[in-house]
Coordinates of C-alpha atoms in Angstrom, one line a residue:
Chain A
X4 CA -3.1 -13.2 14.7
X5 CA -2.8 -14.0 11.0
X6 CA -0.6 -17.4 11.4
X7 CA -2.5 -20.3 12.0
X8 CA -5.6 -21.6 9.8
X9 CA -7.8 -18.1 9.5
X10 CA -4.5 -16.6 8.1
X11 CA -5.3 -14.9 4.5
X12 CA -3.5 -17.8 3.0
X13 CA -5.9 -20.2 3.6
X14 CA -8.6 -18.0 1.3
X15 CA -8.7 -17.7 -1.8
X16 CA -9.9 -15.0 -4.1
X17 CA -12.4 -12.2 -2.0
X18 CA -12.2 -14.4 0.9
X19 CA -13.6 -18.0 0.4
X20 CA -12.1 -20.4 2.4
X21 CA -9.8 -23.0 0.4
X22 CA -10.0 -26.8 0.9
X23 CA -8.4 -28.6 3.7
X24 CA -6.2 -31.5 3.3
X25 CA -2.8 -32.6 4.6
X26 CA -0.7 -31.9 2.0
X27 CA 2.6 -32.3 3.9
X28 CA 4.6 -29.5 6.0
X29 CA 3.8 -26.3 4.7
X30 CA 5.1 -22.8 5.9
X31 CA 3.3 -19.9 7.1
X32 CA 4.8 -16.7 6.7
X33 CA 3.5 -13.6 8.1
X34 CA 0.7 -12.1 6.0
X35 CA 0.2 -8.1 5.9
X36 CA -3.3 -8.6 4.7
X37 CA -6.8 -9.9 6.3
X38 CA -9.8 -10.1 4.8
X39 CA -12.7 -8.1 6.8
X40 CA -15.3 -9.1 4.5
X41 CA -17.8 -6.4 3.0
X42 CA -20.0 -5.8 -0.2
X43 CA -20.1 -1.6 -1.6
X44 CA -22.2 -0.9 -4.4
X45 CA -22.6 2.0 -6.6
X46 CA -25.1 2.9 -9.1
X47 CA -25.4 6.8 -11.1
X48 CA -28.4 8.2 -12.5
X49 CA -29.3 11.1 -14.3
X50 CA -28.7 13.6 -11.7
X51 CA -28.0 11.6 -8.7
X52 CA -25.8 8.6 -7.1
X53 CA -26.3 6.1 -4.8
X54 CA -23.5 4.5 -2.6
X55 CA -24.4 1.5 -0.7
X56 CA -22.5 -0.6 1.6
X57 CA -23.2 -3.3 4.6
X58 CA -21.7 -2.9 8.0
X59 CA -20.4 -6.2 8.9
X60 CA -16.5 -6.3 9.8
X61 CA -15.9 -9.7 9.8
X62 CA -12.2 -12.0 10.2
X63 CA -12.4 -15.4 9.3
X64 CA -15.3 -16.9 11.3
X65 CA -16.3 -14.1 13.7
X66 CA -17.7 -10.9 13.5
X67 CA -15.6 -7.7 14.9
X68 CA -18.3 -5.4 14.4
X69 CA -21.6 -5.4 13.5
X70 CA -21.9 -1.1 12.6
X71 CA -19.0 -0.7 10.6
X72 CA -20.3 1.2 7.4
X73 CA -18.1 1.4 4.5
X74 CA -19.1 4.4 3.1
X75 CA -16.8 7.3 3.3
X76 CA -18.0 10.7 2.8
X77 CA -15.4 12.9 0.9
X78 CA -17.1 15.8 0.3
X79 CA -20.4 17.1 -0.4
X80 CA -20.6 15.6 -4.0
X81 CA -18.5 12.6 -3.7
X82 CA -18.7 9.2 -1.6
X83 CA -16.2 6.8 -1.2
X84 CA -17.0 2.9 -0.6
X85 CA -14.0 0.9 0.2
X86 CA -14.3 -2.6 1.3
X87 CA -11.1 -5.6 1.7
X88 CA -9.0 -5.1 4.5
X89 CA -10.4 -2.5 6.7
X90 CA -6.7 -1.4 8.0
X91 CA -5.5 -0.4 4.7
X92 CA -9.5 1.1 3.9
X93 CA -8.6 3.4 7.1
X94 CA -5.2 4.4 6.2
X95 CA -6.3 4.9 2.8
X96 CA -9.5 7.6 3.8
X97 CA -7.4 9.1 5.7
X98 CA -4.8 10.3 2.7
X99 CA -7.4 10.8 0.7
X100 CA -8.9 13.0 3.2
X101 CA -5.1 15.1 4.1
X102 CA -5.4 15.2 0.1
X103 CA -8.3 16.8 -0.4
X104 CA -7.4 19.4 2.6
X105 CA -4.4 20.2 0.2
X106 CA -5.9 20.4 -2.5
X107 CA -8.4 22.9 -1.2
X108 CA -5.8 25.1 0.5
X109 CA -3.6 25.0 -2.6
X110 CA -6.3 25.5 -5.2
X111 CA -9.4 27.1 -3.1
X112 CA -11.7 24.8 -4.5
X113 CA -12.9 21.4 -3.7
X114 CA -11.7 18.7 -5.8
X115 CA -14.3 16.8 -8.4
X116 CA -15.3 13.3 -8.3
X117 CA -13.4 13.1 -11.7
X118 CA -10.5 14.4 -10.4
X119 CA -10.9 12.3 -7.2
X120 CA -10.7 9.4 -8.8
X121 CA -8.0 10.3 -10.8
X122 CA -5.8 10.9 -8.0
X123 CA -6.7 7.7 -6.1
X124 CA -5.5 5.9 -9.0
X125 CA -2.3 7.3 -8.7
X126 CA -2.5 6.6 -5.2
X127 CA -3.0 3.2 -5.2
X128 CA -0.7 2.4 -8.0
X129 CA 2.4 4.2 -5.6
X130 CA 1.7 1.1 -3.9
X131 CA 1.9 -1.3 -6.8
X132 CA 4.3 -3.5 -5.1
X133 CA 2.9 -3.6 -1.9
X134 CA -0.7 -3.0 -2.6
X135 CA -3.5 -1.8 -0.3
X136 CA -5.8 -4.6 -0.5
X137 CA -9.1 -2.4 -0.9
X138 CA -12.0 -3.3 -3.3
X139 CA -13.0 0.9 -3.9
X140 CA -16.1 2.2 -5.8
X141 CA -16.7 6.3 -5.9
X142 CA -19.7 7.7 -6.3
X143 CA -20.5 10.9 -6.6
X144 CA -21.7 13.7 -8.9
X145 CA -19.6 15.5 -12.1
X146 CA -19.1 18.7 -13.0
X147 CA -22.4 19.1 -15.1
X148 CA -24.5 17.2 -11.9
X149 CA -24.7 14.1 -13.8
X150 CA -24.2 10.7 -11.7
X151 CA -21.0 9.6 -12.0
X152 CA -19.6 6.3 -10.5
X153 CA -15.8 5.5 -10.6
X154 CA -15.1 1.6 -10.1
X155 CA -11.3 0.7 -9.3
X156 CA -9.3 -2.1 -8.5
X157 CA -6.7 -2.8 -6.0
X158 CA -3.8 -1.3 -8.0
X159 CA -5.3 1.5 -9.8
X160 CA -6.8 0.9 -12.9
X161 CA -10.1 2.7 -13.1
X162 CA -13.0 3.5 -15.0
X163 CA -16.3 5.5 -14.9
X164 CA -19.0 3.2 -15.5
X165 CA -23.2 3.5 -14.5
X166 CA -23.3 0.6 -11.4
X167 CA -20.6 -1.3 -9.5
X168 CA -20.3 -3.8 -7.3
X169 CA -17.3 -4.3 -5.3
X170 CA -16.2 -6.7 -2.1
X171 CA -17.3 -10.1 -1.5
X172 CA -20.5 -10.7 -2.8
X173 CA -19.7 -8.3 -6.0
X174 CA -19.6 -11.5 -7.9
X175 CA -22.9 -12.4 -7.3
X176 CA -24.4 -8.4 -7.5
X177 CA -22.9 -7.7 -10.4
X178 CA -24.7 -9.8 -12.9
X179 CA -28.0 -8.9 -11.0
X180 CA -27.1 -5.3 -12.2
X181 CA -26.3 -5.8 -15.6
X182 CA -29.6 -7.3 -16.5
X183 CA -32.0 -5.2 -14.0
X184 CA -29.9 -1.8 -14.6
X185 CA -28.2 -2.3 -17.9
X186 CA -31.2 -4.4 -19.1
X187 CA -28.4 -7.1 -20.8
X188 CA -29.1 -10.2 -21.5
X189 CA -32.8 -10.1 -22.3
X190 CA -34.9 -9.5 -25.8
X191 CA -37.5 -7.1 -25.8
X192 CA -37.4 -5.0 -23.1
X193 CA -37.9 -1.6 -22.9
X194 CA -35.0 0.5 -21.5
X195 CA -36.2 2.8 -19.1
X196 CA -34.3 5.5 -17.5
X197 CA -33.8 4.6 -13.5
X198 CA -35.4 7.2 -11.4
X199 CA -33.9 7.6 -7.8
X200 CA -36.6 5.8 -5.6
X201 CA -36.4 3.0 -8.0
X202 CA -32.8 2.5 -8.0
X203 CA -32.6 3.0 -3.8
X204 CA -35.5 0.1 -4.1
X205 CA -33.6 -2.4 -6.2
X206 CA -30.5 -1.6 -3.6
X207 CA -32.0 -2.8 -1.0
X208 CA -33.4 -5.8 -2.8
X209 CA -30.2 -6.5 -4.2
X210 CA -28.5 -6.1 -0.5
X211 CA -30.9 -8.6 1.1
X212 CA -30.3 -11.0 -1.6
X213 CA -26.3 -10.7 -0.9
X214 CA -27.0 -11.3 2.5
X215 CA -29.2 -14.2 1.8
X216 CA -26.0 -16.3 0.3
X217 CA -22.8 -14.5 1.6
X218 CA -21.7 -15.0 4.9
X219 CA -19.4 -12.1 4.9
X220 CA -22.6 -9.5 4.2
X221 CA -25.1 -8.5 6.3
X222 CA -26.4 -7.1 9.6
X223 CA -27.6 -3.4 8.5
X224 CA -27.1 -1.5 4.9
X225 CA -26.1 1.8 5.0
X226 CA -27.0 3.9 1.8
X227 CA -25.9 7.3 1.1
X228 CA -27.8 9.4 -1.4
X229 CA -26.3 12.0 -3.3
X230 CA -28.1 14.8 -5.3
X231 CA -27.5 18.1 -5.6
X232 CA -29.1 19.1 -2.8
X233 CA -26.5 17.3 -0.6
X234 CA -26.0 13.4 0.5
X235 CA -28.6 11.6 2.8
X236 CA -27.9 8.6 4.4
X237 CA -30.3 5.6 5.5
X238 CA -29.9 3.0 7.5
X239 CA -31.8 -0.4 6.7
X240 CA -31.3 -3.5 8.7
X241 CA -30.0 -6.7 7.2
X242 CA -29.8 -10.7 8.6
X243 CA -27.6 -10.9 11.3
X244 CA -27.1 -14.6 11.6
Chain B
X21 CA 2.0 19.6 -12.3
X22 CA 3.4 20.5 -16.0
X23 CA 3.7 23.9 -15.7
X24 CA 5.8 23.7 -12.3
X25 CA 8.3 21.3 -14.3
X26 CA 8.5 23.8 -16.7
X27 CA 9.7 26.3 -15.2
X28 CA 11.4 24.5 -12.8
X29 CA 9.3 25.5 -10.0
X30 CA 11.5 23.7 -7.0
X31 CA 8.9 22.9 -4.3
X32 CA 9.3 20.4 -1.3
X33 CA 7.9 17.4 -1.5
X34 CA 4.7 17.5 0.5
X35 CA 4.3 13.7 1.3
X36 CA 7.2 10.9 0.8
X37 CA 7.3 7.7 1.3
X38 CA 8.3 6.1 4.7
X39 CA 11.9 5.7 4.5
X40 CA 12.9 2.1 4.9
X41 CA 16.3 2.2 4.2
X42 CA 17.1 2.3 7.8
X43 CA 19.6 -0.5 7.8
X44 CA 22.8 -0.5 6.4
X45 CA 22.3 -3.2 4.9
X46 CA 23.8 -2.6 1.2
X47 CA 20.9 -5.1 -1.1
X48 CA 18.4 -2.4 0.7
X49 CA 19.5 0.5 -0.3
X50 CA 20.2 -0.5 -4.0
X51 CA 16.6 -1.7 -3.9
X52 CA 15.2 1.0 -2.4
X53 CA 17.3 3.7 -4.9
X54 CA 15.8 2.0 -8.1
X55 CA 12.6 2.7 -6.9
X56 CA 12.4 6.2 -5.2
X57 CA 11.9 8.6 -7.5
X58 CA 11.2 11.8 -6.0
X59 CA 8.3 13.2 -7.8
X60 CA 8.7 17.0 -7.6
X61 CA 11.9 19.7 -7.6
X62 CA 14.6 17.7 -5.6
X63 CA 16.3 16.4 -8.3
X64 CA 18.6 18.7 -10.3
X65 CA 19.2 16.3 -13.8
X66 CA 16.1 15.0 -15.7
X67 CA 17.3 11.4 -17.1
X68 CA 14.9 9.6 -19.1
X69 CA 14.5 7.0 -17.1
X70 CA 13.1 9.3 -14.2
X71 CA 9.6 8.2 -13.3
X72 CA 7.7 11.2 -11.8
X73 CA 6.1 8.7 -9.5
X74 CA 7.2 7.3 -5.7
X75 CA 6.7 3.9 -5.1
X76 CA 6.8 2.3 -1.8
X77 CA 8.5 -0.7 -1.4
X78 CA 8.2 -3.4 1.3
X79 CA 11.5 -4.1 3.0
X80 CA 9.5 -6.6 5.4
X81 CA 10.8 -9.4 3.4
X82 CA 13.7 -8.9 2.7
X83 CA 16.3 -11.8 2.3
X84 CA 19.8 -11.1 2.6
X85 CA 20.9 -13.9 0.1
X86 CA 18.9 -12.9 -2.7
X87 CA 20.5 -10.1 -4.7
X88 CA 18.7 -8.7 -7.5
X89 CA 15.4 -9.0 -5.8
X90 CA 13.0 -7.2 -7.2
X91 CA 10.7 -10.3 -7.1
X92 CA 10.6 -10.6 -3.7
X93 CA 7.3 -8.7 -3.0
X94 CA 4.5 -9.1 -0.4
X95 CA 2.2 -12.2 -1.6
X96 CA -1.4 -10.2 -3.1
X97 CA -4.3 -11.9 -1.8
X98 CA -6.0 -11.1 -4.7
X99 CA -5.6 -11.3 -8.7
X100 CA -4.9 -8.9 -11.2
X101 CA -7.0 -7.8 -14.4
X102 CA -4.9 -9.2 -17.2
X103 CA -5.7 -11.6 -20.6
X104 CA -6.5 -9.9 -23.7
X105 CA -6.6 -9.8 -27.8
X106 CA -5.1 -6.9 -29.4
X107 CA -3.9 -6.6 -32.7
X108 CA -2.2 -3.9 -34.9
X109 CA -1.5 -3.9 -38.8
X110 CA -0.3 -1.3 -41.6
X111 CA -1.6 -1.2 -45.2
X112 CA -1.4 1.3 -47.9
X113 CA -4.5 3.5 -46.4
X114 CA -2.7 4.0 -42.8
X115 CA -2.5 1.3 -39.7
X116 CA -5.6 -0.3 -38.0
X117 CA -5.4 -1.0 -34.2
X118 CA -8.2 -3.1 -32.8
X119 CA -8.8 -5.1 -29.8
X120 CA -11.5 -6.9 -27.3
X121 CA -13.0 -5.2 -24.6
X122 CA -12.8 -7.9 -21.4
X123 CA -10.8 -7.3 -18.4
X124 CA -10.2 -10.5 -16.9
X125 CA -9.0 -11.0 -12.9
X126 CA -8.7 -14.8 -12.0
X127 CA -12.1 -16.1 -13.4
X128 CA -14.0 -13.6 -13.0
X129 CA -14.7 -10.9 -15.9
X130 CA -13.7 -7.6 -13.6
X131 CA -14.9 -5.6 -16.3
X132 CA -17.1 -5.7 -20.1
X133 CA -15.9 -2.6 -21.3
X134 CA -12.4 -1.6 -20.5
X135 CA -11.1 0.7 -23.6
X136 CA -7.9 -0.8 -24.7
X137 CA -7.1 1.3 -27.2
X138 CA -6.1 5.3 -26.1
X139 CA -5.4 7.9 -28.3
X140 CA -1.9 9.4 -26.9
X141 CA -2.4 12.8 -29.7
X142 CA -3.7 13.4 -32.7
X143 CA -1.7 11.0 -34.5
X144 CA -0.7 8.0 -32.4
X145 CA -2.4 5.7 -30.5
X146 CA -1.4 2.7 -28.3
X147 CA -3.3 -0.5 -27.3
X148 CA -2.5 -2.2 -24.5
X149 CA -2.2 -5.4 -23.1
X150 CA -0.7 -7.1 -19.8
X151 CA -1.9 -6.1 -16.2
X152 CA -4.7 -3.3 -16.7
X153 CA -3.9 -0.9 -13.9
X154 CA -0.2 -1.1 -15.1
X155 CA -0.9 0.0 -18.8
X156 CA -3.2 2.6 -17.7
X157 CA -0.8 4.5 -15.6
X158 CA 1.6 4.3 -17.7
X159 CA 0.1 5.3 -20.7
X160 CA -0.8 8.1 -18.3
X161 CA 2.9 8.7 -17.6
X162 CA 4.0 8.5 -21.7
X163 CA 1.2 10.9 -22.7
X164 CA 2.5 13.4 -19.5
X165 CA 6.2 13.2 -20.9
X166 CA 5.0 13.3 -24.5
X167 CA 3.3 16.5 -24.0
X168 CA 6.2 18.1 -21.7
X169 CA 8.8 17.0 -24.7
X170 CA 6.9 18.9 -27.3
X171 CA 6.3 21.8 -24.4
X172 CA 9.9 22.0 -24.0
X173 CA 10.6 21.4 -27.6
X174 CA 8.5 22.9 -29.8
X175 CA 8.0 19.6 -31.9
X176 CA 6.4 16.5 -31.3
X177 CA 8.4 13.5 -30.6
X178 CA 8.6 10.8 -33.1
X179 CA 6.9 7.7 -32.5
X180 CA 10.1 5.9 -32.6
X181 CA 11.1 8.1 -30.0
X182 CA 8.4 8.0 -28.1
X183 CA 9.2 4.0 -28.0
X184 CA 12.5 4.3 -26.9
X185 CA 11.2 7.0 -24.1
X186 CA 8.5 4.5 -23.0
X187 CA 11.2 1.3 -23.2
X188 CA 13.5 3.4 -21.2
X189 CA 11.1 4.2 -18.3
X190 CA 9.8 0.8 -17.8
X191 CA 13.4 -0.5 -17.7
X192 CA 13.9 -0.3 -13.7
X193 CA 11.1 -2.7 -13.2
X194 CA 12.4 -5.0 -15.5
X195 CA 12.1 -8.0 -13.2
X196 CA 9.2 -7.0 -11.1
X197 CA 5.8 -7.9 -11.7
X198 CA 4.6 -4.5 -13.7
X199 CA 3.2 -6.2 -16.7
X200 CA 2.9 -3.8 -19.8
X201 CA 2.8 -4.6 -23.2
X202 CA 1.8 -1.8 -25.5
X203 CA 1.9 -1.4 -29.3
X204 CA 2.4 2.3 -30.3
X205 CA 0.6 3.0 -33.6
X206 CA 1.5 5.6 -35.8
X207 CA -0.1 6.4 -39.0
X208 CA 2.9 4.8 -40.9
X209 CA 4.8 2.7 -37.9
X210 CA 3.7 0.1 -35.3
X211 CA 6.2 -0.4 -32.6
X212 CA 6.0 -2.7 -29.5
X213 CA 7.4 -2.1 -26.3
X214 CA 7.0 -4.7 -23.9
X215 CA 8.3 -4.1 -20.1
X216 CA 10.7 -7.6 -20.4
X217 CA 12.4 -4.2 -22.6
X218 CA 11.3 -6.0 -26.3
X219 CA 10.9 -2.7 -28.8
X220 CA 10.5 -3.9 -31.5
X221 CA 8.9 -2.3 -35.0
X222 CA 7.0 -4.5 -37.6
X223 CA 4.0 -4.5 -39.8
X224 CA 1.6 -6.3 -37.7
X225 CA 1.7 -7.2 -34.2
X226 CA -1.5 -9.2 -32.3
X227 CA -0.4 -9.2 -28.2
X228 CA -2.1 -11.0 -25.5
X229 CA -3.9 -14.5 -24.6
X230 CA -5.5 -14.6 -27.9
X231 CA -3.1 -13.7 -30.1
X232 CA -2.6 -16.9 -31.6
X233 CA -5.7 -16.9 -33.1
X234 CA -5.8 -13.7 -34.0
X235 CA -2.2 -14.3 -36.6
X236 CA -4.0 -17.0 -37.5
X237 CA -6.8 -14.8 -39.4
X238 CA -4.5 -12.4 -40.0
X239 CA -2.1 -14.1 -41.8
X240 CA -4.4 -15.6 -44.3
X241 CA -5.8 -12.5 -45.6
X242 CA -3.6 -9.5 -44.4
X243 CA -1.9 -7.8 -47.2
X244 CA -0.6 -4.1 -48.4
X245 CA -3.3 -3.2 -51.0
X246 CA -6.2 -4.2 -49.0
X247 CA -8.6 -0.8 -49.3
X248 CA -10.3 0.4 -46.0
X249 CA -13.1 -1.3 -45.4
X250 CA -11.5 -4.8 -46.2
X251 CA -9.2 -3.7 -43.5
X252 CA -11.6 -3.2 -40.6
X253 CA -13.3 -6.3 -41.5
X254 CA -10.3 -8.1 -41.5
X255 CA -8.9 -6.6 -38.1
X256 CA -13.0 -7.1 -36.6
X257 CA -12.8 -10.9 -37.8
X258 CA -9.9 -11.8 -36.4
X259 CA -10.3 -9.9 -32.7
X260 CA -13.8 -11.9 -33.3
X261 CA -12.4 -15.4 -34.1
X262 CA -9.8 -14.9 -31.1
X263 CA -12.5 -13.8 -28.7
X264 CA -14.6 -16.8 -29.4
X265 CA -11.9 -19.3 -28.6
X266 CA -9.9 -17.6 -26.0
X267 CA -11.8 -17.3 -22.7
X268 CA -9.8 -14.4 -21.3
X269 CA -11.2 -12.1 -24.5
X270 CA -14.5 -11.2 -25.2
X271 CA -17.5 -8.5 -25.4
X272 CA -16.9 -5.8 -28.0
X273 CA -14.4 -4.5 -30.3
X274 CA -12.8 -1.4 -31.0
X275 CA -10.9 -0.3 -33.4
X276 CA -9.2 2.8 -34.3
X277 CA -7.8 3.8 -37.6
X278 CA -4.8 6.0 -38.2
X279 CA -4.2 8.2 -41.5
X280 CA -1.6 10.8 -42.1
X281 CA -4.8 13.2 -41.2
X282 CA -5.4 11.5 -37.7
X283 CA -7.5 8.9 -36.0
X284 CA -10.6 8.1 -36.3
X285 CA -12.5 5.9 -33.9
X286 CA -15.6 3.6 -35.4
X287 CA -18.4 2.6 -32.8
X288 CA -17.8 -0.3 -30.1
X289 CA -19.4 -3.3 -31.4
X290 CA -21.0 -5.9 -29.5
X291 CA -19.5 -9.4 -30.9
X292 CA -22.5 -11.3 -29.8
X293 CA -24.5 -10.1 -32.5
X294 CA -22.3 -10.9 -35.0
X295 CA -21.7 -14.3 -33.7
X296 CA -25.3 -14.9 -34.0
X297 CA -25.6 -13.4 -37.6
X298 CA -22.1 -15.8 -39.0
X299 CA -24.2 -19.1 -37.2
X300 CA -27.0 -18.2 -38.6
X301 CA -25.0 -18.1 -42.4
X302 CA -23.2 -20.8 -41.6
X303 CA -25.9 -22.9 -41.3
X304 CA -24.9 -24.0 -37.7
X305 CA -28.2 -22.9 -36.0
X306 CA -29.9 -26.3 -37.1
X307 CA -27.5 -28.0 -34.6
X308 CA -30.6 -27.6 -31.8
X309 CA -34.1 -27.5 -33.2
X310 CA -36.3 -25.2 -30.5
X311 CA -33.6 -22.7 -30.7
X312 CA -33.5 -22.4 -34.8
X313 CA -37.3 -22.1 -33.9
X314 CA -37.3 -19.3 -32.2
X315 CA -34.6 -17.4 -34.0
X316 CA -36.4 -17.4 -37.1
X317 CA -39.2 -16.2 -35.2
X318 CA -38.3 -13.1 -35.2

């Protein structure tokens, strides 16, 4: 299983392997944790939001699955993409989702994205010394039907923000974001409003590029769409190799 | 919910923790009791230093020889958002708060514009500095008991108070790897409570990775009878200064001021600009020729 030289110790941060040299006996514990690989992405517009995830499941060097979407539907204004270790991503939907029942039977209404994210925080951080190793970006809609997207980290700390990136090639997706979505980092340009078929575009661009340099993304891209008329979902294959 | 703590509403607790202390084994069950705090009803006597939040704690790894081991946790694969500037002062016209807006995890900036400073009500606000999801629950937690005290109470709690309520609910994980360090400012007191359990008050605090530079500036120029505006400068030069040479701060700056009457908040700024505009005064733009060029362009 985890022991020997695909064990989570040997990566580094979101998964990179880390050099190999003999650097005398060394002990290898047990780890909890694997990294299954995965990129999520997230962007909100004016009245709609797009969640985006690849379907690779990956360990180490091979591929578990290649139709393994990361994209959780929570309810009909709110998605959930969760990438890191897919066991704790499962365990994790699934409170969410006995949450949400609760929530609905307690206060007959369904829960908010706002209020969603609010309450994974507090989930995630009742694991704050034994984390759940998920990379989790909500998207979803808000009370007034603007685009809303909720980026966390592994222990809780959130914010709303316009576009995330999240998982293993967030580091390379994000600054691609910032300067076509949040228009940073160049003089002169004109700031124009991103309508939906222009931000599901530059998704898919951004996607293939991601795939294109890292090896843990790829094989199909799963986006899920959501306006007010409800969420629709398309499928959009990827490199496989 | 507040209202169900109110009035005592005693409910059973819908979802708990697995329990781990299944063995007898006595360094379990002290561990586990430090840290399970029931979060609704089942407890009869509200202490201070109950934590309306249950936290799961791995007993996988547990050693038997180790006794106080609230260090021995699961190894994270991953790294936590922490390095900051934030600094606090008071003067005659009330107490400035300002710090950077960068949330750092390992090398990578996590996030540009984290908001570091949170009003907790009308008249007290705390920055925060340390591991971000840490200070954001529990400034989460302070602004819930806050608001139950005065519910219960009638009055406000003082800000002294409120630091020794914060100092005494971060106490159990005194030794664990929750890393908060939050200066409460008041519109006449600045107190710091750390989670090693420092509280300490003082006229000017700067906390985090840039600190350092951040005294630095401060100390040359801070004194009582500075008027308002020298103030903010003062505050947004030094969180500038410290951002430029400490690579874990950066972005913008906020700052909030406090008066008897409240806080007011003045607009993020983006640094870069103004690093641009002091280069260009300083006369430091000549240092590459194409680039002076096309600066004065413009």
């Amino acid at each position: 299983l985890g022991l020997k030289m695909l064990s989570a110790q040997n990566f580094g941060e979101s998964g990179k392997m880390k050099e190999y040299h003999y650097a005398g006996p060394t002990e290898h514990r047990f780890s909890p944790y694997a990294f299954n690989g995965g990129t999520v992405l997230a962007v909100a517009g004016e009245d709609f939001a797009i969640v985006a995830s690849d379907t690779r499941l990956s360990e180490g060097y091979s591929i578990h699955s290649r139709d393994s979407p990361k994209c959780y539907k929570l309810t009909d204004t709110t998605v959930l993409g969760c990438s890191g270790f897919h066991g704790d991503c499962l365990t994790l939907t699934k409170i969410i989702d006995a949450r949400l029942k609760m929530y609905k039977h307690s206060n007959n209404k369904t829960m908010t994205s706002g209020a969603i994210a609010a309450m994974l925080s507090t989930i995630l951080y009742s694991r704050r010394f034994f984390p759940y190793y998920v990379y989790n970006i909500i998207g979803g809609l808000d009370e007034q039907g603007k685009g809303a997207v909720y980026s966390f980290d592994p222990v809780g700390s959130y914010q709303r923000d316009t576009y995330k990136a999240g998982g293993s090639a967030s580091a390379m997706l994000q600054p691609l974001l910032d300067n076509q979505i949040g228009f940073k980092n160049m003089e002169g340009v004109e700031h124009v409003p991103l309508t939906k078929d222009k931000a599901v575009q530059l998704v898919k661009d951004v996607f293939v590029s991601a795939a294109e340099r890292d090896v843990y993304t790829g094989d199909a891209l799963r986006i899920c769409i959501v306006t007010k008329e409800g969420i629709e979902e398309q499928n959009i294959p990827l490199r496989k190799d | 919910m507040a209202l169900e703590d109110i009035c005592n509403f005693k409910d059973k607790p819908t979802h708990k923790t697995f329990p781990f202390y299944a063995s007898e084994d006595t360094s379990v069950s002290v561990f586990t009791e430090a840290f399970n705090f029931k979060w609704r009803g089942e407890m009869t006597s509200k202490k201070a230093s109950d934590v309306p939040l249950e936290f799961h704690v791995p007993s996988l790894f547990k050693r038997p020889s180790s006794r106080a081991s609230h260090s021995v946790s699961v190894r994270r694969p991953f790294p936590l958002s922490h390095g900051t500037t934030t600094l606090g002062f008071i003067f005659q016209g009330g107490v400035i708060a300002a710090a950077d807006t960068r949330a750092s995890a390992g090398g990578l900036v996590a996030c540009p514009a984290v908001h570091k400073i949170t009003p907790i009500h009308s008249h007290l606000v705390v920055t925060s500095s340390g591991s971000g999801a840490d200070c954001m629950l529990w400034e989460r937690i302070l602004t819930r008991e806050i608001r139950l005290y005065q519910l219960r109470h009638k009055r406000r709690l003082s800000i002294s108070g409120t630091a020794k309520l914060l100092s005494l609910m971060l106490h159990p994980f005194k030794g664990t790897d929750v890393c908060v360090a939050l200066t409460l400012c008041g519109w006449d007191k600045l107190i710091y409570v750390c989670s090693d359990g420092a509280r300490l008050q003082g006229d000017i605090f700067s906390v985090g990775s840039g600190s350092p530079y951040a005294y630095g500036v401060l100390d040359r120029s801070l004194s009582w009878s500075l008027n308002k505006e020298e103030a903010i400068l003062l505050a947004r030069e030094a969180v500038f200064r410290a951002t430029h040479r400490d690579a874990y701060s950066g972005n913008n700056v906020d700052l909030f001021h406090v008066t008897a009457e409240g806080w007011r908040q003045r607009q993020r700024e983006d640094l870069k600009e103004e690093y641009y505009r002091d280069m260009e005064k300083r006369g430091l733009l000549g240092f590459s020729n194409w680039f002076t060029h096309l600066f004065l362009e413009e």
